[in-house]
XYZ file of C-alpha atoms in Angstrom:
621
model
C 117.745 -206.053 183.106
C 115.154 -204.570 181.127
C 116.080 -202.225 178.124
C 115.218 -198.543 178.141
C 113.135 -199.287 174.652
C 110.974 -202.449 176.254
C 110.275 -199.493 179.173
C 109.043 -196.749 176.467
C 106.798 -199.519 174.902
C 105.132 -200.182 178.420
C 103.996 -196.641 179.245
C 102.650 -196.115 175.099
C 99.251 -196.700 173.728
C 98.458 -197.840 170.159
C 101.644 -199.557 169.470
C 102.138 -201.418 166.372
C 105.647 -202.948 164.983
C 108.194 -205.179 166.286
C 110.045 -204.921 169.649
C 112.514 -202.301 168.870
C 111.347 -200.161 166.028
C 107.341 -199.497 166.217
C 105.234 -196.591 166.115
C 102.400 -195.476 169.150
C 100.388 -192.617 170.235
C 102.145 -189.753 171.040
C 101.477 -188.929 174.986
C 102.373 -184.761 175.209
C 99.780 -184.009 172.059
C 96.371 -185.483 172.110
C 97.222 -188.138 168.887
C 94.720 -189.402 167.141
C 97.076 -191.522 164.457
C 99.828 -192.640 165.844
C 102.980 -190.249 165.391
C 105.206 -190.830 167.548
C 108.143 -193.447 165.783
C 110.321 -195.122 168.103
C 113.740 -197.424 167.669
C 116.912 -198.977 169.463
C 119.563 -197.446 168.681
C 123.255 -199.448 167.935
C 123.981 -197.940 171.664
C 121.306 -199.300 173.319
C 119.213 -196.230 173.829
C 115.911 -195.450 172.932
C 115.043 -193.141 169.640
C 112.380 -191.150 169.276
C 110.642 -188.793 166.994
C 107.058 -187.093 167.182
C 106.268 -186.837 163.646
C 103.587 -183.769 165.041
C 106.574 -181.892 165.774
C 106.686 -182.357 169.467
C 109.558 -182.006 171.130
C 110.970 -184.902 172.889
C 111.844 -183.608 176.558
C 108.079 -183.022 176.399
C 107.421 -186.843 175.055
C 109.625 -187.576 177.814
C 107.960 -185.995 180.600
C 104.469 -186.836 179.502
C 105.408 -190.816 180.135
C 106.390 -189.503 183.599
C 109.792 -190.221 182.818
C 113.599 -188.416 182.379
C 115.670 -188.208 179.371
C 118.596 -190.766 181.174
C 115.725 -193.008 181.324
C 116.432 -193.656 177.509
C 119.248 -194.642 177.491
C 121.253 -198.110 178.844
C 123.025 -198.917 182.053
C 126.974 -197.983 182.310
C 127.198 -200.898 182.197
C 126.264 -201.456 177.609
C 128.905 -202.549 175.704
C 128.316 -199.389 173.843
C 128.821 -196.608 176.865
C 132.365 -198.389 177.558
C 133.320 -197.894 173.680
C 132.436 -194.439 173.638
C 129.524 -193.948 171.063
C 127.319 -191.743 172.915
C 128.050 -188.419 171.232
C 131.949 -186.738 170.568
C 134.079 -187.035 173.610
C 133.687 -188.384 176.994
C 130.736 -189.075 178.452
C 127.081 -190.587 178.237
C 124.519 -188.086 176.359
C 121.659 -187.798 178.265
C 119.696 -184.799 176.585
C 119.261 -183.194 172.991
C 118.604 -179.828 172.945
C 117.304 -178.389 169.385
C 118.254 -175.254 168.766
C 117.397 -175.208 165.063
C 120.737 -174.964 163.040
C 122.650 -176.723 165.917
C 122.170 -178.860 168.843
C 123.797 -178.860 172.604
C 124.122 -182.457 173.911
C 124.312 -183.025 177.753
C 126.335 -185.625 179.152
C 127.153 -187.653 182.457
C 128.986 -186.836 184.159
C 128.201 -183.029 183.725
C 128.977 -181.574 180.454
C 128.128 -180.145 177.180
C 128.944 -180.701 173.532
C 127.444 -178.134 171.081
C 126.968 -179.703 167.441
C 125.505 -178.844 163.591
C 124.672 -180.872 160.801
C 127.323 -181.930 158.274
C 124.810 -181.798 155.219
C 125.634 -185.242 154.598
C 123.448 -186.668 157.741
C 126.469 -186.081 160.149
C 127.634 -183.985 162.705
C 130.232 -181.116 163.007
C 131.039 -180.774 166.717
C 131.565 -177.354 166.968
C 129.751 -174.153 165.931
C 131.570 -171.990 163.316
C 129.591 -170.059 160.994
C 126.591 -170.787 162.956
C 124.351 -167.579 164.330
C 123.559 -168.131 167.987
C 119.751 -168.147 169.261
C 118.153 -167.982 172.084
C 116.455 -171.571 172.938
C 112.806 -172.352 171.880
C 113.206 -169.256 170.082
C 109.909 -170.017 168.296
C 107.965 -170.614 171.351
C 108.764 -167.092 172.663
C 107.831 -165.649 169.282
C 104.735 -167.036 169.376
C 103.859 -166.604 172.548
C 101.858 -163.427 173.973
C 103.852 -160.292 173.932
C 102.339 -159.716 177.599
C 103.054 -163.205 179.533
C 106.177 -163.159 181.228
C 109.309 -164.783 179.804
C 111.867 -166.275 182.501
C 115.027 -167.211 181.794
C 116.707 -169.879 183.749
C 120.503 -171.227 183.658
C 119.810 -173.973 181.504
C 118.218 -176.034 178.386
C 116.893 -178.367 180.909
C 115.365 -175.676 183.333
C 113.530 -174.161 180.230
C 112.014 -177.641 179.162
C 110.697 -177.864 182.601
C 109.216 -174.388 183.018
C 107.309 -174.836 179.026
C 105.787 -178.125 180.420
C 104.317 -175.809 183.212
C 102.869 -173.857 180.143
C 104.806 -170.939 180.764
C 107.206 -169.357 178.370
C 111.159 -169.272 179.013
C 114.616 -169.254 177.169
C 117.765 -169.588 177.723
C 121.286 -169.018 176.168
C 123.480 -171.677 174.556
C 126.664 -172.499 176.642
C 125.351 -171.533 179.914
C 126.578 -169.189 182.574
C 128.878 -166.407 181.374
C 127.873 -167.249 177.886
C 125.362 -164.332 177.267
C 126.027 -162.350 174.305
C 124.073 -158.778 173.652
C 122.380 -159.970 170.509
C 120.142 -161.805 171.969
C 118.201 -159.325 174.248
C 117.028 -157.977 171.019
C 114.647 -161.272 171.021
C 113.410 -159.943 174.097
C 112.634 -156.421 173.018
C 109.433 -154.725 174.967
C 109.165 -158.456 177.325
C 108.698 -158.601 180.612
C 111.477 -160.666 182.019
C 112.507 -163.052 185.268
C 115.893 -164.406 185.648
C 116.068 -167.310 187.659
C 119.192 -167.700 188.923
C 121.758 -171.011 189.815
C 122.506 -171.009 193.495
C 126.237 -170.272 193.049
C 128.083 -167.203 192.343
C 128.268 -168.225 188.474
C 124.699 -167.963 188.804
C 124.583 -164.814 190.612
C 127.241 -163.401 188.194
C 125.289 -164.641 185.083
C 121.982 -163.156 186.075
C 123.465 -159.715 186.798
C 125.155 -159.864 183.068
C 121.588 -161.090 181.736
C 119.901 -158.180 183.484
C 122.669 -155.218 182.376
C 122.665 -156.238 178.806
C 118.569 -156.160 178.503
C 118.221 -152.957 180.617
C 116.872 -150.245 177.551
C 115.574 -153.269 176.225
C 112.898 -155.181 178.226
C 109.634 -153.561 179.436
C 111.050 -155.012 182.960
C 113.593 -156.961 184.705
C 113.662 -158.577 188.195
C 115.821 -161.330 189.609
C 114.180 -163.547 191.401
C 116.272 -166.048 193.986
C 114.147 -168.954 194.540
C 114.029 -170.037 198.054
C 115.890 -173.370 199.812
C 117.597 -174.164 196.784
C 120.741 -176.446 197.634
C 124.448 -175.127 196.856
C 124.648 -174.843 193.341
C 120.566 -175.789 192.714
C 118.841 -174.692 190.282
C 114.691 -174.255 189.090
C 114.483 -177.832 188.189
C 115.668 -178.659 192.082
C 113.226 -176.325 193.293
C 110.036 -177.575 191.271
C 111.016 -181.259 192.237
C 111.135 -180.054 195.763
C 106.871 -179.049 195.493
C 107.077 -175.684 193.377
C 104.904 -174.885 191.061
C 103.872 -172.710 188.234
C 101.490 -170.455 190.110
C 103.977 -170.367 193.099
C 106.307 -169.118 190.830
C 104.242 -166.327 189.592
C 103.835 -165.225 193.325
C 107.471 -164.944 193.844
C 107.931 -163.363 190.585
C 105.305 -160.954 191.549
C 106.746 -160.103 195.039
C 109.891 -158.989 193.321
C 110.578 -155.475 192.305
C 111.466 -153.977 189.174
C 115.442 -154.562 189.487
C 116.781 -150.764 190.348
C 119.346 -149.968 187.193
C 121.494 -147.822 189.797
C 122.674 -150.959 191.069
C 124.547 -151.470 187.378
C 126.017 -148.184 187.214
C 128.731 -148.325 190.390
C 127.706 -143.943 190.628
C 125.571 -144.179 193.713
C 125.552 -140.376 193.803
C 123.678 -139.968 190.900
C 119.694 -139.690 191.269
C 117.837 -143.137 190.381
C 115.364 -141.198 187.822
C 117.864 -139.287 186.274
C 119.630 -142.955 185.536
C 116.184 -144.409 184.157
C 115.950 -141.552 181.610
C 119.624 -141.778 180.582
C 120.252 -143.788 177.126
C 123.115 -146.010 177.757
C 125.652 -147.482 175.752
C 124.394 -150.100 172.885
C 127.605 -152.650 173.264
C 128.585 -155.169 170.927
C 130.831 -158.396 171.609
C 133.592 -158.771 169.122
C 132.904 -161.790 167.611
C 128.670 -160.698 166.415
C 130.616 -157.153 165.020
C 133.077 -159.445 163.197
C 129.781 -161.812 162.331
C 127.832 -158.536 160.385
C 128.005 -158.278 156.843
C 130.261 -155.488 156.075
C 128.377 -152.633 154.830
C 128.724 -150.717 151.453
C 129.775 -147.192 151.575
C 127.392 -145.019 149.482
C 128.300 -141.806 147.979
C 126.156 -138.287 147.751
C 129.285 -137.052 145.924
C 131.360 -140.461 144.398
C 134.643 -141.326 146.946
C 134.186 -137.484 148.497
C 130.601 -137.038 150.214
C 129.783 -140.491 152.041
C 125.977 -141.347 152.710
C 124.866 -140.366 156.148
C 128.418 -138.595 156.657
C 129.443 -135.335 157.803
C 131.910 -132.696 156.138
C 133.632 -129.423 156.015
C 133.899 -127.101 153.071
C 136.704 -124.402 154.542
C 138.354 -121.055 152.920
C 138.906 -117.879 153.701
C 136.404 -114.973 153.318
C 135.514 -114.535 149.575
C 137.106 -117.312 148.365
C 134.052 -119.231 147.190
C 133.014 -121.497 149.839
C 129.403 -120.376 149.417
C 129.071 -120.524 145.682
C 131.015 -124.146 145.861
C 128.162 -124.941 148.027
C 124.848 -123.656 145.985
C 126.696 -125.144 142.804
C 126.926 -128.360 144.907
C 122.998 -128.835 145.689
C 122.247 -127.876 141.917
C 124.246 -130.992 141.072
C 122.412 -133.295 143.630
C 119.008 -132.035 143.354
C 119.811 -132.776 139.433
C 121.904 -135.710 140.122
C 124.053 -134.679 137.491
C 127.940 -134.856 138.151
C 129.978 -132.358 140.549
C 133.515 -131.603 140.010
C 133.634 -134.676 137.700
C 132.369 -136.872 140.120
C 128.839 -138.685 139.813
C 126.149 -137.796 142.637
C 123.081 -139.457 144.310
C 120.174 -137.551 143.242
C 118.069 -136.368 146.149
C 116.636 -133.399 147.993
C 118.707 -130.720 149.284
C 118.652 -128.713 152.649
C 120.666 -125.493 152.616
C 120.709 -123.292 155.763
C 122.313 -119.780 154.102
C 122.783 -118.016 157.630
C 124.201 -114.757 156.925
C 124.020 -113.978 152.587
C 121.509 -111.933 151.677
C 117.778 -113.493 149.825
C 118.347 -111.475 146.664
C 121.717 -112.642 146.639
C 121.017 -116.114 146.797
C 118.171 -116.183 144.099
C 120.273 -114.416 142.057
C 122.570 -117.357 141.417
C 120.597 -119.975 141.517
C 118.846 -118.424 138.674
C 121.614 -117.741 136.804
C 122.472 -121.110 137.493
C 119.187 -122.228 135.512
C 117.865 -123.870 138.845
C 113.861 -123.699 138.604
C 111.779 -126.560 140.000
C 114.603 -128.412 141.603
C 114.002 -130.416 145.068
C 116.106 -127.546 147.190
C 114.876 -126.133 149.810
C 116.175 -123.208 151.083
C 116.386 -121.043 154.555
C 117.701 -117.351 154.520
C 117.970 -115.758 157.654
C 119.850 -116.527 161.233
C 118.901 -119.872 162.705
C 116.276 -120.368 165.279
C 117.114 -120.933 168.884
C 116.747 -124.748 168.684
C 118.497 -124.949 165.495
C 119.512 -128.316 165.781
C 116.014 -129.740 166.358
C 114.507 -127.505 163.754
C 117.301 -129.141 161.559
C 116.490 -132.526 162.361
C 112.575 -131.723 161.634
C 113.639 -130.426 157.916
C 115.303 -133.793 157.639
C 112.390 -135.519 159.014
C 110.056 -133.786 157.356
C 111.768 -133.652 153.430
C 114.287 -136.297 153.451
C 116.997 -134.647 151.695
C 120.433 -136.773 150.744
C 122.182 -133.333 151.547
C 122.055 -130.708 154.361
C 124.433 -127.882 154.605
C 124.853 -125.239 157.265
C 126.341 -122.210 155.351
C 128.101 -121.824 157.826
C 128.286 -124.186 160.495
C 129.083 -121.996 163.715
C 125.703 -120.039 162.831
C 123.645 -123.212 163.255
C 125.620 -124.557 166.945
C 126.485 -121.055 167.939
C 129.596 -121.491 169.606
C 130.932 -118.930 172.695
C 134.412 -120.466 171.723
C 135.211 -122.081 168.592
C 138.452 -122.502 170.232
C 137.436 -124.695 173.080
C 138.455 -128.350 172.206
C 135.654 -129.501 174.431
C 132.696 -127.318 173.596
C 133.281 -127.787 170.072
C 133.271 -131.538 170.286
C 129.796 -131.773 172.147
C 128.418 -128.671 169.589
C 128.937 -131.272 166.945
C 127.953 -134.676 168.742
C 124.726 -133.676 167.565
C 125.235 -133.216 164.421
C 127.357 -136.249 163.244
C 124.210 -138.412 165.420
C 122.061 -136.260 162.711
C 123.687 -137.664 159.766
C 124.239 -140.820 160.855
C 120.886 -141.649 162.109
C 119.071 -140.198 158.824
C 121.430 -141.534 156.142
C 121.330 -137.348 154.803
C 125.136 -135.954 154.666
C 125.675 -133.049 156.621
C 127.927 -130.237 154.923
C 129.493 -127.891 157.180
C 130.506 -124.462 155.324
C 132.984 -122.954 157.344
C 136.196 -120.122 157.222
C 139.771 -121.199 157.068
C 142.946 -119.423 159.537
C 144.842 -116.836 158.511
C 148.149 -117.954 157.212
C 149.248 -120.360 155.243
C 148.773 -123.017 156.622
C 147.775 -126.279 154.904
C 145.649 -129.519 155.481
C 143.411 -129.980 158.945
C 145.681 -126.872 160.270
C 144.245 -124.582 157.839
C 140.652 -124.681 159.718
C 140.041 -121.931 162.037
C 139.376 -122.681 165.335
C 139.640 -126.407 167.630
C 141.242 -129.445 165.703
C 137.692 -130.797 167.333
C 135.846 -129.727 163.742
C 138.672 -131.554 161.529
C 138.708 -134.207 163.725
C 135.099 -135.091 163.528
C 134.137 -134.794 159.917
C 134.727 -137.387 157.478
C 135.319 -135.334 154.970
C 137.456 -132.168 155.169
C 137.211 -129.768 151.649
C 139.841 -127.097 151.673
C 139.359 -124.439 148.839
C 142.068 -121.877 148.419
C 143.153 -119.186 145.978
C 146.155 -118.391 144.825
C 148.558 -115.091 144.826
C 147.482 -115.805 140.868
C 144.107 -115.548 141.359
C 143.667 -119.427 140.555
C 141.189 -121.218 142.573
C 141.990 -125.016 143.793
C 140.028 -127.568 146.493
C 141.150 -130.871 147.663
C 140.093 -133.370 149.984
C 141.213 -135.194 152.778
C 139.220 -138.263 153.116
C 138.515 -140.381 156.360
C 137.140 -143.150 153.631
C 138.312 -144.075 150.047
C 140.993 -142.012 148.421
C 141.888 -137.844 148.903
C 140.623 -135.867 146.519
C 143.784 -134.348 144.523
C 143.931 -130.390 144.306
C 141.702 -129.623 141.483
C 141.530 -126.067 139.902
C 138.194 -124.859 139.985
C 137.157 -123.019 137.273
C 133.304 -120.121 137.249
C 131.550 -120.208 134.305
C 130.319 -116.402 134.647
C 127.365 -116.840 133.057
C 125.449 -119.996 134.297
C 127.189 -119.381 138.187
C 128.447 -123.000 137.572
C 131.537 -124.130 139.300
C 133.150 -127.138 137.361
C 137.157 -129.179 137.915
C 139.221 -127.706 135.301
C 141.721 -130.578 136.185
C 144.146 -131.525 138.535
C 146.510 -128.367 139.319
C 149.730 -130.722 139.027
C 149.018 -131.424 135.948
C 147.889 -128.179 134.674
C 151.068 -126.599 136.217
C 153.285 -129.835 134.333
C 151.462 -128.564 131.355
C 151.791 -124.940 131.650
C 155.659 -125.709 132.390
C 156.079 -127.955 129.834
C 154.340 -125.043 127.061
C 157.101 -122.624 128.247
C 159.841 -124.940 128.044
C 158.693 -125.906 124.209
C 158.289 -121.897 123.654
C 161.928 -121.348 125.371
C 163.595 -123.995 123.203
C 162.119 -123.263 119.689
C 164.019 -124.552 117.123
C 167.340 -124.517 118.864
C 168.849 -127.846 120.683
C 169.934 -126.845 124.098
C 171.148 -128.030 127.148
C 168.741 -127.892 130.482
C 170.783 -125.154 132.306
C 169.720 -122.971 129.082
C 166.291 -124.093 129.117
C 165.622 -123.231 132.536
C 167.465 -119.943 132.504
C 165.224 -119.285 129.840
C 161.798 -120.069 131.473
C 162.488 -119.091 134.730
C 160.780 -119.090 137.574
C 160.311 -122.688 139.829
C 163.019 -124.322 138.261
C 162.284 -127.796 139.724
C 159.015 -127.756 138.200
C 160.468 -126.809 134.269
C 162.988 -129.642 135.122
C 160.100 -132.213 135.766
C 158.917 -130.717 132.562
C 161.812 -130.913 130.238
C 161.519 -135.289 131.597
C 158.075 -135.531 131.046
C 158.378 -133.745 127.221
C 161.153 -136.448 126.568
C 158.562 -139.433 127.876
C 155.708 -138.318 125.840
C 157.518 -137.872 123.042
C 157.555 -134.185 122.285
C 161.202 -133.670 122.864
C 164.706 -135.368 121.524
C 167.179 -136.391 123.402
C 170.641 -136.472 122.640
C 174.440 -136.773 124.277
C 175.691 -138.954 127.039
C 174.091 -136.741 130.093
C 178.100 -136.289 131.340
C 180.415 -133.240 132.129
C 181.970 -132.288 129.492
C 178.955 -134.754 126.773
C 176.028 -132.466 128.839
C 172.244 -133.997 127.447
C 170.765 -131.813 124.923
C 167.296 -131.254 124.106
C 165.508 -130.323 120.755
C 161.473 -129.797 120.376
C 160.031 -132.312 118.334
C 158.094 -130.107 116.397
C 161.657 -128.455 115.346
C 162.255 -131.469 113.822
C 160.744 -131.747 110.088
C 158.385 -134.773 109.426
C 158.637 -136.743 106.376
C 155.834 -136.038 103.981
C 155.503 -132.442 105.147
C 156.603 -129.710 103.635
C 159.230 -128.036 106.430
C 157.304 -124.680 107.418
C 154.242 -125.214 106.707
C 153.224 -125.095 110.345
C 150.923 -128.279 110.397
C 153.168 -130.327 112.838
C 153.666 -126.959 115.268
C 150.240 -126.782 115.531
C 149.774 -130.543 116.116
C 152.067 -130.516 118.648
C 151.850 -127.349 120.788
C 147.770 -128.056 120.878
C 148.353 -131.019 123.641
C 149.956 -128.521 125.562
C 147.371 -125.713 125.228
C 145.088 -125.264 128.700
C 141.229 -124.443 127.933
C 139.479 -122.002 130.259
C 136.274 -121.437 131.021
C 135.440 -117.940 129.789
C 135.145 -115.203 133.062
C 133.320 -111.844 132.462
C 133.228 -110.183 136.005
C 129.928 -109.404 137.520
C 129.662 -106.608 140.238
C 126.645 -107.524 141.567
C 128.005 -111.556 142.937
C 131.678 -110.335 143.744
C 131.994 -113.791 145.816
C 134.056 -115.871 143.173
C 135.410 -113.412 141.164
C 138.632 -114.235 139.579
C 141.396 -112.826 137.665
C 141.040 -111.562 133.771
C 141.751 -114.609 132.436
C 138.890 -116.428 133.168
C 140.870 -118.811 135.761
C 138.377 -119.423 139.160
């Protein structure tokens, strides 16, 4: 019995070396020094490498033989021990996929594989990206020839040694994942398929996932195949490369209609359709989770849509102008740090003058804003997407938003949802966020209630900005955040003379500290119990009790008696108390104390001309 090795040497030219390790001519490249290195291997089968970079099926097939001609008998010592690749079986074929490696066996199987780093193997494929195979091949090859795509490794190796260009999917039928029609992007395309249903089944699920992708598709069912043949069967029966083409080309264009199970619906109304871009689990899992960029820090996401809401003459619209100053300057916003960038603003029903008017006073001169005063035109949504196009602004707003869709029914749950669809494409496609200025319900209603109109506008924002004013005249927004963290209610204060909006602070807190001034004013120098004290103040008694507990824990108020009936807790101001070193009266330690108390407020001096924002006397927006 001769040994698959002694056969390789036979069918070589240029051999020099010993018996079972030499070097010869290699026969699928024309080889003028010798490259192709050939062994025994502790199995009994024949090793081979083209040093040229050939691969071996092609070596292979150039010596007229297959790749079980390389390796021993059943009946080797080393085939009954089991060393012919992990598990069961005989490995007859190597298939290179770059960072791994499918093995066939016989009988019938595959065993996928990747390198250990340590000259080993890992038998499975974890952390390994999936390619199509010969992946380089197709690259290089000419964007116009025709790529088919067979079952198998085996098929492909057969159809490149025709000199025509084909792939094929690791794992076989069923095994086709979305990613890779990407690699196939503008090709024409033939699936050959297996005759067997898997084969029918896998061709069809080829064909779906590449349809939007390919320049074409067809399916071509080669003729007298046996049950369950395949290409290879059919080219060992007499086919041929340019027989191939001639079936290929006898084949329509597959007919997408048969994909879409609505036979009702017109065939070129289905060809013009965009359909769904569909993603397997495991490649979404496999992307590197992306970043979320800010235009305003944790409020305005990159390429995100939001809602700034109140009710009429609250301030939406100057919160809004204030807002592009900030990001056209990059300078911070409410105390939060932007992404400098161009602006859009749409101002669809305030008047030019107006609207010049403050952002002058607001020092704005050369700033990248650019501004549109008037009603929208009648494709406002494309002429939107042209201005984003066109300037590439990090910020767009619609001032406000049912202006730029025009509604019939801001009601309507359904019309409201496709008005927007639009839109939130809009932002996400051109990375600009999309502010949508808009009023809030009558009431008082809070959160995504408080918008006017279909939950469909809270629902599909990211961001939702509420701005209200209170019976006080006090101006607040907060956020409610489909990413990162809400934005607490902050107390916005107008600085009358610039237009500029700034955060005054959180309103809790300002409202703690307001509280906890009256409750230091209401105690003086007396020590008295917390009925007294909030009889005293007045007013929301919960809140002058939080007070009183928060006075204690920052240390500007005693404590004293056991907190029981008839032993109730009293409480003395700390600044009642006289300090050592300091003469009692002389008013240094009041003033020390009652200043981290004190609120600052942005000075307000009413102007009749921008009524918008007005607030109270005292200066509070």
């Amino acid at each position: 019995m001769t040994s698959p090795i002694s056969n390789v040497r036979a069918l070589l030219n240029n051999v020099t070396g010993s018996e079972t390790s030499f070097k010869a001519s290699c026969p699928a490249h024309n080889d003028r020094h010798p490259s192709l290195s050939v062994s025994e291997g502790c199995d009994g089968r024949a090793l081979m490498k083209c040093h040229a970079g050939c691969q071996i099926e092609d070596v292979v097939q150039s010596m007229g033989l297959e790749m079980k001609d390389l390796y021993p008998p059943k009946e080797h010592p080393a085939f009954k021990n089991g060393e012919h690749g992990h598990g069961r079986g005989r490995v007859v074929a190597t298939y290179d996929y770059g960072d791994f490696q499918v093995l066939r066996k016989e009988p019938k199987d595959f065993t996928q594989r990747r390198p250990d780093g340590k000259g080993g193997w890992i038998y499975d494929l974890k952390g390994v990206k999936r390619r199509l195979y010969q992946l380089p091949r197709l690259q290089a090859a000419d964007p116009d020839a025709t790529v088919y795509i067979p079952e198998g490794e085996k098929d492909v190796n057969r159809l490149v040694a025709l000199g025509l260009v084909a792939t094929c999917n690791p794992g076989g039928a069923g095994k086709w994942r979305e990613e890779y029609s990407e690699s196939l992007r503008g090709r024409n395309v033939v699936i050959l398929p297996d005759n067997d249903q898997a084969g029918r089944d896998h061709a069809e699920r080829v064909a779906r996932s590449l349809i939007g992708v390919a320049a074409s598709i067809k399916i071509v069912e080669l003729p007298d195949l046996p049950d369950k043949g395949d290409v290879s069967d059919w080219l060992q029966a007499g086919g041929d490369a340019e027989k191939l083409k001639a079936l290929s080309d006898a084949v329509p264009v597959i007919d997408i209609s048969r994909f879409t199970r609505l036979p009702h619906i017109d065939n070129r109304v289905i060809e013009k359709t965009k359909l769904f871009t569909l993603t397997r689990l495991d490649a979404l899992l496999a992307e590197p989770e992306q970043e979320i960029d800010s235009v305003v820090e944790r409020v305005l996401p990159v390429g995100g849509i939001s809602l700034l809401g109140a009710k009429p003459k609250v301030g939406k619209s100057t919160l809004a102008r204030a807002l592009s100053v900030s990001v056209a300057r990059g300078e911070p916003f409410m105390g939060r740090a932007t992404k400098q960038g161009a602006v859009v603003y749409l101002a669809l029903e305030e008047k030019r003058s107006e609207i010049a008017k403050h952002f002058r006073r607001m020092g704005a001169e050369d700033e990248l804003i650019f501004i549109h005063v008037g009603s929208a035109p009648e494709e406002a949504l494309i002429a939107l997407a042209l201005a984003i196009d066109e300037h590439k602004p990090v910020l767009a707003i619609a001032d406000p938003i049912l202006k730029l869709v025009r509604l019939k029914d801001g009601n309507d749950y359904a019309e409201v949802s496709r008005a927007l669809e639009p839109v939130i494409d809009m932002a996400r496609n051109s990375g600009c966020h999309i502010m949508c200025v808009h009023h809030l319900s009558k009431g008082d209603r809070t959160g995504g209630d408080a918008i006017l109109g279909s939950t469909a506008l809270y629902g599909a924002v990211d961001t939702a900005l509420i701005m209200r004013r209170s019976n006080e005249g006090v101006r607040t927004v907060y956020s409610i955040q489909r990413y990162g963290d809400d934005l607490p209610e902050t107390v916005v204060a107008l600085d009358a003379e610039t237009g500029c909006v700034t955060a005054a602070g959180e309103l809790s807190a300002i409202q703690l500290a307001e509280a906890g001034k009256a409750v230091l004013e209401a105690t003086g120098t007396e020590t008295l119990s917390e009925p007294d004290i909030r009889q005293r103040v007045g007013g929301n008694q919960t809140l002058t009790a939080k007070a009183i507990r928060h006075l204690v824990d920052d240390g500007k108020m005693s404590r004293s008696g056991g907190g029981r009936r008839n032993d109730p807790y009293l409480y003395t101001a700390i600044s009642a108390v006289p300090c050592p070193g300091k003469a009692e009266g002389s008013g240094e330690s009041q003033a020390q104390d009652n200043s981290l108390f004190s609120i600052t407020r942005l000075p307000y001096i009413p102007n009749r001309e921008n009524r918008e924002m007005e607030g109270p006397e005292d200066g509070t927006a």
